C-alpha cells in the first residue's frame, strides 16, 4: 500500500515525519509470516476454501502461483478471490505444515488478519457465496487500520501543536 499524507499550508504545521509513527499494535507476539495468520485445517472456513474441480479446470494450464506460508504475504487486492486474478496465489500447505492435495484460497478471516483488522471484526459466513465475494473485494480494497490510526494520531499531534502555539500567542 502507498500512503500519501499532506497538510494545508495555511495551518503552519511542520512536515509530516514518517519516522514518528508508532505502530502500537505491533509487538513481539504479532504475526510475522503468513503461517502465523492461518486458521487450523479443521476450520469450516479452511475446509470450504479449497478450489472446486471447476475452478481447478479454469486455471490456465493447471498452473498457479503459491503463497509461501513461511514468508511475508503478497499484497491483497480486490480481485484476490478470482481464480484467474493476476495477483491471486493459493496455499498448498496448512498451518501445521501438512500439505494439501488441492490449492485453497485464504479464508476471509485470514485476509482480515493480513490487513491488520482485529479478531472482533465480523466476517461473512462461508455459506453465502455472494457476500463472501463482496467481502473479498472490500477487504482487498481496504487500508490497514493500524497504519491509518497511527497516521491519524500523528496528524492530530501536528495540528494540535499549531493550535497550542496559536493560543499562547493570543
XYZ file of N, CA and C in Angstrom:
510
model
N 0.828 -1.177 0.000
C 0.000 0.000 0.000
C 0.878 1.248 0.000
N 0.390 2.271 -0.618
C 1.070 3.559 -0.629
C 0.182 4.556 0.096
N 0.748 5.264 1.034
C 0.011 6.276 1.787
C 0.651 7.634 1.515
N -0.165 8.597 1.164
C 0.307 9.956 0.913
C -0.356 10.857 1.942
N 0.451 11.628 2.641
C -0.061 12.484 3.709
C 0.347 13.923 3.427
N -0.592 14.814 3.604
C -0.294 16.230 3.438
C -1.127 17.054 4.406
N -0.690 18.264 4.642
C -1.461 19.192 5.471
C -1.615 20.495 4.703
N -2.628 21.232 5.041
C -2.840 22.537 4.409
C -1.705 23.474 4.806
N -1.206 24.210 3.845
C -0.083 25.118 4.123
C -0.475 26.240 5.085
N -1.749 26.635 5.076
C -2.165 27.728 5.961
C -2.211 27.320 7.437
N -2.073 26.031 7.726
C -2.067 25.593 9.127
C -0.707 25.812 9.786
N 0.319 25.935 8.969
C 1.652 26.172 9.522
C 2.240 24.980 10.255
N 1.796 23.774 9.921
C 2.330 22.560 10.566
C 3.743 22.285 10.066
N 4.517 21.649 10.916
C 5.799 21.148 10.427
C 5.501 19.962 9.513
N 6.487 19.537 8.752
C 6.296 18.448 7.791
C 5.971 17.143 8.513
N 5.132 16.342 7.891
C 4.798 15.028 8.425
C 6.060 14.173 8.387
N 6.380 13.511 9.480
C 7.588 12.695 9.575
C 7.183 11.238 9.782
N 7.411 10.427 8.759
C 7.035 9.010 8.843
C 7.773 8.300 9.969
N 8.923 8.807 10.344
C 9.693 8.205 11.431
C 9.032 8.343 12.792
N 8.058 9.243 12.897
C 7.363 9.439 14.175
C 6.205 8.473 14.385
N 5.865 7.698 13.361
C 4.729 6.780 13.508
C 5.049 5.707 14.530
N 4.095 5.445 15.376
C 4.223 4.373 16.359
C 3.130 3.365 16.051
N 3.551 2.188 15.628
C 2.585 1.131 15.329
C 2.392 0.315 16.594
N 1.519 0.810 17.463
C 1.346 0.247 18.803
C 0.876 -1.201 18.805
N 0.114 -1.594 17.809
C -0.431 -2.945 17.820
C 0.588 -3.987 17.367
N 1.771 -3.556 16.960
C 2.786 -4.499 16.515
C 3.739 -4.776 17.671
N 3.643 -5.957 18.229
C 4.502 -6.335 19.348
C 5.210 -7.633 19.001
N 5.961 -8.154 19.931
C 6.684 -9.401 19.678
C 5.742 -10.554 19.367
N 4.490 -10.462 19.810
C 3.540 -11.543 19.577
C 2.798 -11.386 18.249
N 3.028 -10.300 17.532
C 2.320 -10.066 16.278
C 2.804 -11.033 15.205
N 1.933 -11.370 14.256
C 2.319 -12.283 13.175
C 3.453 -11.719 12.316
N 4.331 -12.575 11.901
C 5.432 -12.163 11.045
C 5.400 -12.847 9.689
N 4.789 -14.018 9.593
C 4.684 -14.711 8.310
C 3.232 -15.104 8.070
N 2.966 -15.531 6.861
C 1.606 -15.957 6.515
C 1.146 -17.077 7.444
N 2.035 -18.001 7.753
C 1.644 -19.136 8.597
C 1.047 -18.678 9.932
N 1.549 -17.572 10.457
C 1.078 -17.066 11.748
C -0.380 -16.616 11.725
N -0.913 -16.279 10.550
C -2.299 -15.798 10.487
C -3.263 -16.876 9.991
N -2.738 -18.059 9.662
C -3.594 -19.111 9.114
C -4.510 -19.712 10.171
N -5.687 -20.099 9.713
C -6.612 -20.841 10.569
C -6.205 -22.315 10.527
N -6.685 -23.085 11.490
C -6.373 -24.510 11.511
C -7.167 -25.243 10.440
N -6.564 -26.307 9.881
C -7.170 -27.005 8.741
C -8.525 -27.618 9.069
N -8.824 -27.821 10.339
C -10.120 -28.383 10.732
C -11.238 -27.337 10.676
N -10.876 -26.086 10.541
C -11.857 -24.999 10.499
C -12.769 -25.151 9.285
N -14.053 -24.899 9.480
C -15.013 -24.964 8.377
C -14.619 -23.993 7.265
N -14.101 -22.836 7.630
C -13.669 -21.858 6.625
C -12.539 -22.405 5.765
N -11.590 -23.088 6.379
C -10.474 -23.662 5.628
C -10.980 -24.789 4.738
N -11.814 -25.639 5.289
C -12.352 -26.763 4.515
C -13.083 -26.261 3.276
N -13.844 -25.184 3.425
C -14.636 -24.688 2.294
C -13.864 -23.710 1.401
N -12.595 -23.459 1.691
C -11.832 -22.509 0.880
C -11.021 -23.169 -0.232
N -11.091 -24.503 -0.305
C -10.379 -25.200 -1.361
C -11.004 -24.944 -2.723
N -10.191 -25.015 -3.765
C -10.711 -24.817 -5.110
C -11.594 -25.993 -5.509
N -12.677 -25.693 -6.184
C -13.556 -26.738 -6.703
C -12.915 -27.318 -7.963
N -13.429 -28.455 -8.424
C -12.921 -29.045 -9.664
C -13.101 -28.082 -10.832
N -14.222 -27.365 -10.839
C -14.488 -26.393 -11.903
C -13.456 -25.253 -11.862
N -13.136 -24.784 -10.673
C -12.127 -23.729 -10.544
C -10.750 -24.242 -10.971
N -10.429 -25.477 -10.594
C -9.144 -26.063 -10.985
C -9.045 -26.151 -12.503
N -10.141 -26.543 -13.144
C -10.152 -26.677 -14.603
C -9.964 -25.330 -15.298
N -10.348 -24.259 -14.642
C -10.234 -22.936 -15.270
C -8.846 -22.306 -15.108
N -7.979 -22.940 -14.329
C -6.618 -22.416 -14.179
C -5.869 -22.599 -15.496
N -5.237 -21.558 -16.005
C -4.518 -21.663 -17.279
C -3.421 -22.723 -17.212
N -3.600 -23.788 -17.962
C -2.618 -24.863 -17.984
C -2.523 -25.621 -16.678
N -3.504 -25.433 -15.794
C -3.483 -26.091 -14.499
C -2.405 -25.548 -13.573
N -1.774 -24.446 -13.978
C -0.695 -23.870 -13.177
C -1.207 -22.701 -12.346
N -0.544 -22.477 -11.220
C -0.932 -21.378 -10.337
C 0.258 -20.981 -9.479
N 0.173 -19.787 -8.931
C 1.209 -19.294 -8.021
C 0.836 -19.664 -6.594
N 1.846 -20.028 -5.831
C 1.624 -20.411 -4.436
C 2.044 -19.302 -3.481
N 1.363 -19.273 -2.347
C 1.772 -18.417 -1.237
C 2.746 -19.226 -0.397
N 3.901 -18.663 -0.124
C 4.854 -19.318 0.766
C 4.429 -18.996 2.196
N 3.943 -19.997 2.939
C 3.442 -19.711 4.285
C 4.512 -19.228 5.262
N 5.773 -19.427 4.920
C 6.847 -19.005 5.814
C 7.490 -17.683 5.398
N 6.784 -16.938 4.557
C 7.300 -15.631 4.149
C 6.241 -14.564 4.396
N 6.553 -13.356 3.994
C 5.580 -12.273 4.105
C 4.491 -12.487 3.067
N 3.361 -11.896 3.317
C 2.214 -12.042 2.430
C 2.363 -11.191 1.177
N 1.853 -11.712 0.057
C 1.746 -10.829 -1.107
C 0.666 -9.779 -0.823
N 0.675 -8.697 -1.573
C -0.341 -7.659 -1.394
C -1.713 -8.229 -1.707
N -2.650 -7.967 -0.841
C -4.021 -8.433 -1.020
C -4.794 -7.345 -1.753
N -5.357 -7.678 -2.920
C -6.139 -6.698 -3.666
C -7.546 -7.230 -3.908
N -8.410 -6.373 -4.429
C -9.838 -6.697 -4.524
C -10.145 -7.894 -5.413
N -9.277 -8.232 -6.346
C -9.546 -9.374 -7.228
C -8.966 -10.670 -6.678
N -8.541 -10.676 -5.415
C -7.868 -11.857 -4.853
C -8.656 -13.144 -5.033
N -9.937 -13.140 -4.802
C -10.715 -14.379 -4.802
C -11.064 -14.876 -6.206
N -10.558 -14.231 -7.236
C -10.779 -14.669 -8.613
C -9.699 -15.683 -8.977
N -10.112 -16.847 -9.480
C -9.150 -17.891 -9.831
C -8.144 -17.375 -10.853
N -8.608 -16.548 -11.767
C -7.738 -16.032 -12.824
C -7.159 -14.657 -12.500
N -7.360 -14.173 -11.291
C -6.828 -12.864 -10.915
C -5.312 -12.834 -11.019
N -4.781 -11.723 -11.513
C -3.331 -11.602 -11.695
C -2.550 -11.797 -10.405
N -3.107 -11.337 -9.312
C -2.365 -11.416 -8.052
C -2.804 -12.583 -7.175
N -3.722 -13.405 -7.666
C -4.223 -14.499 -6.843
C -3.168 -15.587 -6.693
N -2.887 -15.910 -5.449
C -1.974 -17.001 -5.128
C -2.697 -17.916 -4.157
N -2.321 -19.178 -4.162
C -3.023 -20.179 -3.367
C -2.098 -20.839 -2.351
N -2.717 -21.359 -1.314
C -1.977 -22.109 -0.296
C -1.957 -23.586 -0.655
N -0.792 -24.202 -0.493
C -0.657 -25.641 -0.699
C -0.153 -26.326 0.564
N -0.113 -25.562 1.646
C 0.363 -26.095 2.917
C -0.439 -25.434 4.029
N -0.785 -26.215 5.036
C -1.600 -25.695 6.135
C -0.739 -25.161 7.281
N -1.412 -24.604 8.266
C -0.749 -24.018 9.440
C 0.198 -25.022 10.099
N -0.235 -26.284 10.175
C 0.566 -27.324 10.827
C 1.623 -27.928 9.897
N 1.814 -27.328 8.732
C 2.788 -27.738 7.712
C 2.359 -28.957 6.913
N 1.140 -29.431 7.117
C 0.676 -30.560 6.314
C 0.355 -30.076 4.898
N 0.728 -30.897 3.888
C 0.482 -30.490 2.500
C -0.991 -30.660 2.119
N -1.424 -29.892 1.141
C -2.785 -30.001 0.599
C -2.704 -30.717 -0.744
N -3.762 -31.460 -1.073
C -3.818 -32.084 -2.398
C -4.241 -31.073 -3.452
N -5.152 -30.177 -3.063
C -5.600 -29.135 -3.979
C -5.388 -27.783 -3.329
N -5.108 -26.777 -4.141
C -4.876 -25.450 -3.567
C -6.124 -24.876 -2.917
N -5.910 -23.919 -2.060
C -7.033 -23.218 -1.446
C -6.749 -21.729 -1.398
N -7.848 -20.963 -1.334
C -7.760 -19.525 -1.128
C -7.472 -19.265 0.348
N -7.010 -18.074 0.652
C -7.009 -17.622 2.040
C -8.467 -17.464 2.450
N -8.786 -17.763 3.687
C -10.160 -17.600 4.170
C -10.425 -16.108 4.421
N -11.699 -15.727 4.534
C -11.989 -14.330 4.873
C -11.295 -13.881 6.169
N -11.282 -14.730 7.193
C -10.623 -14.369 8.458
C -9.123 -14.176 8.246
N -8.499 -15.043 7.469
C -7.066 -14.915 7.211
C -6.763 -13.601 6.479
N -7.616 -13.240 5.522
C -7.442 -11.962 4.811
C -7.582 -10.796 5.777
N -8.543 -10.898 6.680
C -8.758 -9.845 7.671
C -7.518 -9.692 8.557
N -6.954 -10.803 8.967
C -5.741 -10.761 9.793
C -4.579 -10.132 9.027
N -4.429 -10.506 7.751
C -3.352 -9.934 6.938
C -3.448 -8.418 6.857
N -4.670 -7.918 6.801
C -4.875 -6.478 6.664
C -4.798 -5.745 8.006
N -4.638 -6.484 9.101
C -4.458 -5.854 10.403
C -5.737 -5.532 11.146
N -6.856 -6.122 10.727
C -8.114 -5.896 11.438
C -8.127 -6.749 12.706
N -8.811 -6.314 13.749
C -8.858 -7.093 14.992
C -9.690 -8.367 14.816
N -9.459 -9.325 15.687
C -10.210 -10.588 15.639
C -11.709 -10.355 15.811
N -12.080 -9.263 16.448
C -13.501 -8.968 16.668
C -14.199 -8.498 15.392
N -13.444 -8.216 14.341
C -14.034 -7.762 13.084
C -14.859 -8.902 12.483
N -16.093 -8.613 12.103
C -17.020 -9.636 11.619
C -16.751 -9.992 10.161
N -16.679 -11.287 9.890
C -16.552 -11.763 8.510
C -17.825 -12.513 8.139
N -18.179 -12.543 6.850
C -19.420 -13.218 6.453
C -19.296 -14.732 6.587
N -20.419 -15.405 6.810
C -20.376 -16.868 6.850
C -20.049 -17.410 5.464
N -19.332 -18.520 5.410
C -18.933 -19.105 4.120
C -20.132 -19.604 3.323
N -21.256 -19.797 3.953
C -22.426 -20.337 3.257
C -22.997 -19.359 2.238
N -22.699 -18.081 2.385
C -23.242 -17.071 1.487
C -22.159 -16.641 0.500
N -22.095 -17.315 -0.650
C -21.044 -17.071 -1.632
C -20.981 -15.649 -2.132
N -22.135 -15.019 -2.369
C -22.151 -13.655 -2.884
C -21.580 -12.686 -1.859
N -22.013 -12.823 -0.610
C -21.476 -11.954 0.437
C -19.974 -12.177 0.612
N -19.534 -13.428 0.497
C -18.107 -13.723 0.638
C -17.319 -13.051 -0.482
N -17.825 -13.101 -1.709
C -17.136 -12.463 -2.828
C -17.039 -10.954 -2.608
N -18.141 -10.345 -2.190
C -18.130 -8.902 -1.904
C -17.157 -8.598 -0.763
N -17.088 -9.490 0.200
C -16.177 -9.299 1.328
C -14.726 -9.297 0.848
N -14.367 -10.278 0.014
C -13.002 -10.339 -0.512
C -12.670 -9.060 -1.284
N -13.630 -8.564 -2.064
C -13.402 -7.326 -2.810
C -13.200 -6.156 -1.850
N -14.033 -6.084 -0.825
C -13.942 -4.974 0.129
C -12.643 -5.026 0.930
N -12.280 -6.200 1.422
C -11.074 -6.299 2.248
C -9.825 -6.064 1.392
N -9.896 -6.452 0.112
C -8.779 -6.202 -0.798
C -8.605 -4.732 -1.137
N -9.676 -3.958 -1.021
C -9.613 -2.513 -1.265
C -9.345 -1.727 0.014
N -9.329 -2.397 1.138
C -9.211 -1.720 2.437
C -7.792 -1.211 2.690
N -7.704 -0.303 3.629
C -6.405 0.138 4.137
C -6.194 -0.538 5.492
N -4.963 -0.623 5.924
C -4.648 -1.287 7.191
C -4.988 -0.367 8.361
N -5.926 -0.774 9.221
C -6.365 0.082 10.323
C -5.244 0.555 11.240
N -4.282 -0.297 11.523
C -3.191 0.077 12.430
C -2.388 1.232 11.833
N -2.146 1.167 10.545
C -1.364 2.221 9.892
C -2.160 3.518 9.819
N -3.423 3.428 9.407
C -4.263 4.625 9.309
C -4.425 5.280 10.683
N -4.606 4.481 11.710
C -4.723 5.019 13.066
C -3.447 5.766 13.465
N -2.308 5.184 13.160
C -1.032 5.821 13.503
C -0.831 7.121 12.730
N -1.187 7.122 11.444
C -1.083 8.344 10.641
C -1.999 9.417 11.222
N -3.231 9.033 11.547
C -4.188 9.985 12.119
C -3.700 10.581 13.425
N -3.148 9.748 14.297
C -2.640 10.242 15.588
C -1.496 11.233 15.386
N -0.624 10.943 14.432
C 0.497 11.851 14.166
C -0.009 13.172 13.595
N -1.003 13.124 12.709
C -1.582 14.364 12.167
C -2.244 15.194 13.265
N -2.953 14.533 14.152
C -3.601 15.246 15.265
C -2.549 15.936 16.133
N -1.417 15.247 16.375
C -0.343 15.874 17.155
C 0.200 17.106 16.436
N 0.409 16.998 15.115
C 0.933 18.134 14.352
C -0.021 19.323 14.407
N -1.288 19.068 14.177
C -2.287 20.139 14.180
C -2.465 20.689 15.590
N -2.445 19.809 16.581
C -2.573 20.240 17.975
C -1.453 21.164 18.390
N -0.234 20.901 17.926
C 0.900 21.772 18.260
C 0.698 23.159 17.668
N 0.162 23.217 16.462
C -0.104 24.514 15.825
C -1.167 25.262 16.607
N -2.253 24.564 17.001
C -3.335 25.208 17.758
C -2.836 25.706 19.112
N -1.989 24.921 19.789
C -1.463 25.339 21.092
C -0.566 26.567 20.944
N 0.234 26.590 19.880
C 1.096 27.753 19.644
C 0.248 28.998 19.400
N -0.826 28.850 18.605
C -1.714 29.983 18.314
C -2.370 30.505 19.588
N -2.802 29.612 20.470
C -3.488 30.055 21.692
C -2.521 30.751 22.648
N -1.242 30.354 22.638
C -0.255 31.008 23.501
C 0.126 32.391 22.971
N 0.010 32.582 21.654
C 0.375 33.862 21.054
C -0.737 34.894 21.203
N -1.958 34.455 21.456
C -3.095 35.394 21.545
C -3.125 36.124 22.852
